[in-house]
Tab-separated table of C-alpha atoms in Angstrom:
chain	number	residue	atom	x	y	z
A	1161	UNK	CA	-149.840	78.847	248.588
A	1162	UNK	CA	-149.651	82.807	249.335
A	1163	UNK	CA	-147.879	84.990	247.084
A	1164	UNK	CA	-145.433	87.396	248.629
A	1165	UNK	CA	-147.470	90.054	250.747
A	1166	UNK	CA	-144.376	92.852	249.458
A	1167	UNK	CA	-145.719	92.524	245.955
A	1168	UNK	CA	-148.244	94.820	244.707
A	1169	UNK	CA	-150.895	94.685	241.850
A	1170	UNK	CA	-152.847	97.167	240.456
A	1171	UNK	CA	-155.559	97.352	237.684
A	1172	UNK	CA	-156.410	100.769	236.661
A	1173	UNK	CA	-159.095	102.074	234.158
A	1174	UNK	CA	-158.975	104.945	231.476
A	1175	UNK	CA	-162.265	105.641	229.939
A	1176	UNK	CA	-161.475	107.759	226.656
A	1177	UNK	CA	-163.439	110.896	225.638
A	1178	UNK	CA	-165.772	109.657	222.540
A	1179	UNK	CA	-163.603	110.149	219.498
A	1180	UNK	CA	-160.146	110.514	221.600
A	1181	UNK	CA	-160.040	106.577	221.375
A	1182	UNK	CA	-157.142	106.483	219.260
A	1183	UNK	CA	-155.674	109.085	220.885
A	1184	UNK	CA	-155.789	108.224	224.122
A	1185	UNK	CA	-154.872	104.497	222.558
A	1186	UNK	CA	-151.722	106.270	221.049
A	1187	UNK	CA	-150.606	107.598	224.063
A	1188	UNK	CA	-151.168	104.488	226.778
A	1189	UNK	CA	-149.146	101.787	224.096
A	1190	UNK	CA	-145.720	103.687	224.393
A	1191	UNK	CA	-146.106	103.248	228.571
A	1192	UNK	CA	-145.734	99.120	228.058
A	1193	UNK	CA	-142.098	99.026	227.393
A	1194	UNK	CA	-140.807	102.477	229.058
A	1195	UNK	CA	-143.076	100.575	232.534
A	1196	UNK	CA	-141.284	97.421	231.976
A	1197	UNK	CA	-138.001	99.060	231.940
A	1198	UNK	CA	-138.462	100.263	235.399
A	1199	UNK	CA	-137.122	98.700	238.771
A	1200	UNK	CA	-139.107	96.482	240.274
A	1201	UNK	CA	-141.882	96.586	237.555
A	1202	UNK	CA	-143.087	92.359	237.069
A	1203	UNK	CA	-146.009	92.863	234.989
A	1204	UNK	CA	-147.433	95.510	232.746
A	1205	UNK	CA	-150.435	94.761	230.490
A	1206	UNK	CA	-152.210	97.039	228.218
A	1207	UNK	CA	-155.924	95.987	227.004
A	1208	UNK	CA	-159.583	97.610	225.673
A	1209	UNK	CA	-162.640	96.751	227.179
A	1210	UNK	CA	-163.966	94.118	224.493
A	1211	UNK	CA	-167.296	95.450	224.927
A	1212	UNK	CA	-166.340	99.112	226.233
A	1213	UNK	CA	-163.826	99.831	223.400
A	1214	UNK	CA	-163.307	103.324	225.277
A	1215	UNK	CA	-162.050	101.724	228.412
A	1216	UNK	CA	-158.112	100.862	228.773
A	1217	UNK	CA	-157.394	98.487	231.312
A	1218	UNK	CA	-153.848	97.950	232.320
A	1219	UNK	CA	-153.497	95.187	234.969
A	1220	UNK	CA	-149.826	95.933	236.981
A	1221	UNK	CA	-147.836	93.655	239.334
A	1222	UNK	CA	-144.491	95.579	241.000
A	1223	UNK	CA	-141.973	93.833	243.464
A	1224	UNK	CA	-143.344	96.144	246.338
A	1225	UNK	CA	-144.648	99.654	246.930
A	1226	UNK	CA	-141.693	102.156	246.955
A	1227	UNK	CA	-140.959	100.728	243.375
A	1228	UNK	CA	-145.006	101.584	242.487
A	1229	UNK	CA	-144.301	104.835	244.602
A	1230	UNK	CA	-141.252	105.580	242.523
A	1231	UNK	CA	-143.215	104.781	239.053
A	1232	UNK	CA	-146.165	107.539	240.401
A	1233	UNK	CA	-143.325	109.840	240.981
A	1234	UNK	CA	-141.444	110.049	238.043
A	1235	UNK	CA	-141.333	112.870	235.637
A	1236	UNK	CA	-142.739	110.744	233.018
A	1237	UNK	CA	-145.942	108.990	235.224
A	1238	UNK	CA	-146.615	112.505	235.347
A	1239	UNK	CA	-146.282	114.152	231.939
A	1240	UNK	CA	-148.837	111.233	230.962
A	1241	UNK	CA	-151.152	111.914	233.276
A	1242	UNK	CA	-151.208	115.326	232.343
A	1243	UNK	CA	-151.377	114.165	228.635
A	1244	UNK	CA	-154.468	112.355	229.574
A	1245	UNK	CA	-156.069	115.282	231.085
A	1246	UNK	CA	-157.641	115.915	227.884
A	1247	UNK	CA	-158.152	112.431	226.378
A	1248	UNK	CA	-160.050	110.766	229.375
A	1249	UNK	CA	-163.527	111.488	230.865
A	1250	UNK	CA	-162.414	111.365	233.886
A	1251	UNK	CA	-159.027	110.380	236.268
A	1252	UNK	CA	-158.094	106.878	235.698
A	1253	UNK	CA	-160.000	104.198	238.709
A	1254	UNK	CA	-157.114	102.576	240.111
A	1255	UNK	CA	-157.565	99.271	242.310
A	1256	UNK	CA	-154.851	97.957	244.321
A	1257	UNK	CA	-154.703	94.426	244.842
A	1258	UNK	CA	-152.783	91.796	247.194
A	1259	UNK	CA	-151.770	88.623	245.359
A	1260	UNK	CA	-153.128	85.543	247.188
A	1261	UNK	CA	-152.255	82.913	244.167
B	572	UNK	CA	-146.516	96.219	219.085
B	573	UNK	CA	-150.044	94.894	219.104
B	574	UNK	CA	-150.638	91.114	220.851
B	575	UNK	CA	-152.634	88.085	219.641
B	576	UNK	CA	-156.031	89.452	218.808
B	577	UNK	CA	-156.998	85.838	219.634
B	578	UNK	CA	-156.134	85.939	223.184
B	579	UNK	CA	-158.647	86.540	225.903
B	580	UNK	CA	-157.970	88.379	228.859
B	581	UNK	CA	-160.426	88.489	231.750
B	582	UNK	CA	-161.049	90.387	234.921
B	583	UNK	CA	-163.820	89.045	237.503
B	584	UNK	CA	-164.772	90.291	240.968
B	585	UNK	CA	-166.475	87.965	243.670
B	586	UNK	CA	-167.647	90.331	246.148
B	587	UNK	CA	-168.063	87.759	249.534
B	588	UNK	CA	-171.428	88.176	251.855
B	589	UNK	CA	-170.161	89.962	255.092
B	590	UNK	CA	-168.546	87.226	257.545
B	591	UNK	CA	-168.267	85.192	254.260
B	592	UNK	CA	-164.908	86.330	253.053
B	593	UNK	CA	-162.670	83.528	254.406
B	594	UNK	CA	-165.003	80.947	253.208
B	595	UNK	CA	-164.939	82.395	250.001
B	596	UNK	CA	-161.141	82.880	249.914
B	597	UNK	CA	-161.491	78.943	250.900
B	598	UNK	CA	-163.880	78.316	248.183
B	599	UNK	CA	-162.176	80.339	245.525
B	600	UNK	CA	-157.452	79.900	246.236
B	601	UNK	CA	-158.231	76.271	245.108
B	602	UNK	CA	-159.298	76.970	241.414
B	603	UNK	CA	-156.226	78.819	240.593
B	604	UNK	CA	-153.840	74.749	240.373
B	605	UNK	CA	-157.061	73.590	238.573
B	606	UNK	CA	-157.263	76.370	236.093
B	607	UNK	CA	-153.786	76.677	235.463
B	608	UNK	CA	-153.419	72.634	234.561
B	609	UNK	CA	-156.056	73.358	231.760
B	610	UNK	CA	-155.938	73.285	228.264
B	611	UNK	CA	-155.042	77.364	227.080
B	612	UNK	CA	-154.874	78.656	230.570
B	613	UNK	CA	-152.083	81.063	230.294
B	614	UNK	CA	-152.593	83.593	233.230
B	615	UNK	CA	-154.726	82.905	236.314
B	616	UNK	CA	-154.271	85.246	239.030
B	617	UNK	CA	-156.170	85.400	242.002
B	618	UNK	CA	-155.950	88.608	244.199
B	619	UNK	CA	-157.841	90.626	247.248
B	620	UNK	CA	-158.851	94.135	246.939
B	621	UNK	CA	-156.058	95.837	249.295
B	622	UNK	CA	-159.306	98.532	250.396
B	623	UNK	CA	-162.300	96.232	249.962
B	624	UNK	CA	-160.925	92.979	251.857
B	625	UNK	CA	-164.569	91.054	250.838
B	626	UNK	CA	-164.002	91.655	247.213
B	627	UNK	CA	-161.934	89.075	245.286
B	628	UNK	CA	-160.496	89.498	241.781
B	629	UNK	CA	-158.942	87.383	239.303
B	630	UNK	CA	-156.924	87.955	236.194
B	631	UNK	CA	-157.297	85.812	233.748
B	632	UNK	CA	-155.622	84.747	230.298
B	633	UNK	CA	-156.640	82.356	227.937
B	634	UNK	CA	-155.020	81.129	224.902
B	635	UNK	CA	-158.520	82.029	222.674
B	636	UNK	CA	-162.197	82.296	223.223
B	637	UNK	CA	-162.547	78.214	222.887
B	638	UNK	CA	-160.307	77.483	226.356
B	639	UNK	CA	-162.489	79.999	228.313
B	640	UNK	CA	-165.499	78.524	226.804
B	641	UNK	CA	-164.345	74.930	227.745
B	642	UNK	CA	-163.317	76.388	230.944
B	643	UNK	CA	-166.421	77.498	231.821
B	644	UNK	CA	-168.434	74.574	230.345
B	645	UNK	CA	-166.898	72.799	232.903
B	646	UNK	CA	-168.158	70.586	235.295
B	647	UNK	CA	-165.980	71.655	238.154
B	648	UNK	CA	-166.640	75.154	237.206
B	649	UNK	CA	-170.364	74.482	237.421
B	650	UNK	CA	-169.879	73.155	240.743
B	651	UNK	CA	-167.896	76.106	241.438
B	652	UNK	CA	-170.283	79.024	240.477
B	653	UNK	CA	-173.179	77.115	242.663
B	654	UNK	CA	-171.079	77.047	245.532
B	655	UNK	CA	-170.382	80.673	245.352
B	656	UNK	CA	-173.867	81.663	245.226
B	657	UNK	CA	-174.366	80.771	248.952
B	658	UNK	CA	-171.068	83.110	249.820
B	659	UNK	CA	-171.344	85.962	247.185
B	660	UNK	CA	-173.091	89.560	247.114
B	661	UNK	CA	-174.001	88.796	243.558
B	662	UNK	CA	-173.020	86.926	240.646
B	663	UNK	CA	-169.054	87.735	239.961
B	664	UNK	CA	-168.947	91.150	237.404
B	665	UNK	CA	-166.620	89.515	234.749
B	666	UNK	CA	-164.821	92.362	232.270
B	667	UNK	CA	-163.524	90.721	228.898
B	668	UNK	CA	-160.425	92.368	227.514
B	669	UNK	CA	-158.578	92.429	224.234
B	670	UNK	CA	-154.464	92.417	225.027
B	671	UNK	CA	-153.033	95.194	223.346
B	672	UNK	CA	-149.602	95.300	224.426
């Protein structure tokens, strides 16, 4: 039972500046549907840390890596990652995963 | 746009002893059948690191606080957590997360 070896996942990590929480909240929700719009986008979950209320975790799953490529290139991926500049402590941690089941 | 503030999400890394990782991967592909057929499993995910081949991670979803507790009160996850103690680093990290969107 192995899950396609094309398909990508991906769990990245904001960590908001203390008192941009909302902010930096404010600005990561609209991503959920605009992501989900995209080609070859499968899964696209916002969350907060339950015990690190600062820390965003979105956990991705796209059909393969040009669409993930394509997402990271688009004039929008990179307006928000400009926007969060100033609302995170540091670059997002991004971990890319295989999906084994 | 905000999600079931009752749901539980859940991320957990099992980092496998050098030379251990297929015998983890052995250990671990076989829970994801079992913890999908129980009560308030919605999501269970299991996935390799694509850069850190000895380091597995699952993402998890559970209907509300009481299936993961069940979950984990579990016999078979008893048996489970003692088995990987013999092939893991350490004890799996586990990160709790509120769904947002």
């Amino acid at each position: 039972m192995t899950a396609d070896a094309e398909v990508v996942g991906l769990i990245a990590v904001c960590k908001a500046r203390a008192g941009l929480e909302e902010a930096t909240r404010d600005v990561l929700l609209p991503t959920v549907p605009w992501a989900l719009a995209k080609p070859g986008c499968v899964r696209y979950v916002l969350h907060v840390d339950r015990n690190k209320p600062a820390e965003f975790v979105f956990y991705e799953i796209w059909a393969d890596q040009a669409a993930l490529d394509a997402h990271w290139a688009s004039p929008e991926f990179k307006t928000l990652v400009a926007r969060l500049d100033g609302l995170l402590v540091e670059r997002a941690t991004v971990t890319l995963l295989q999906t084994i089941a």
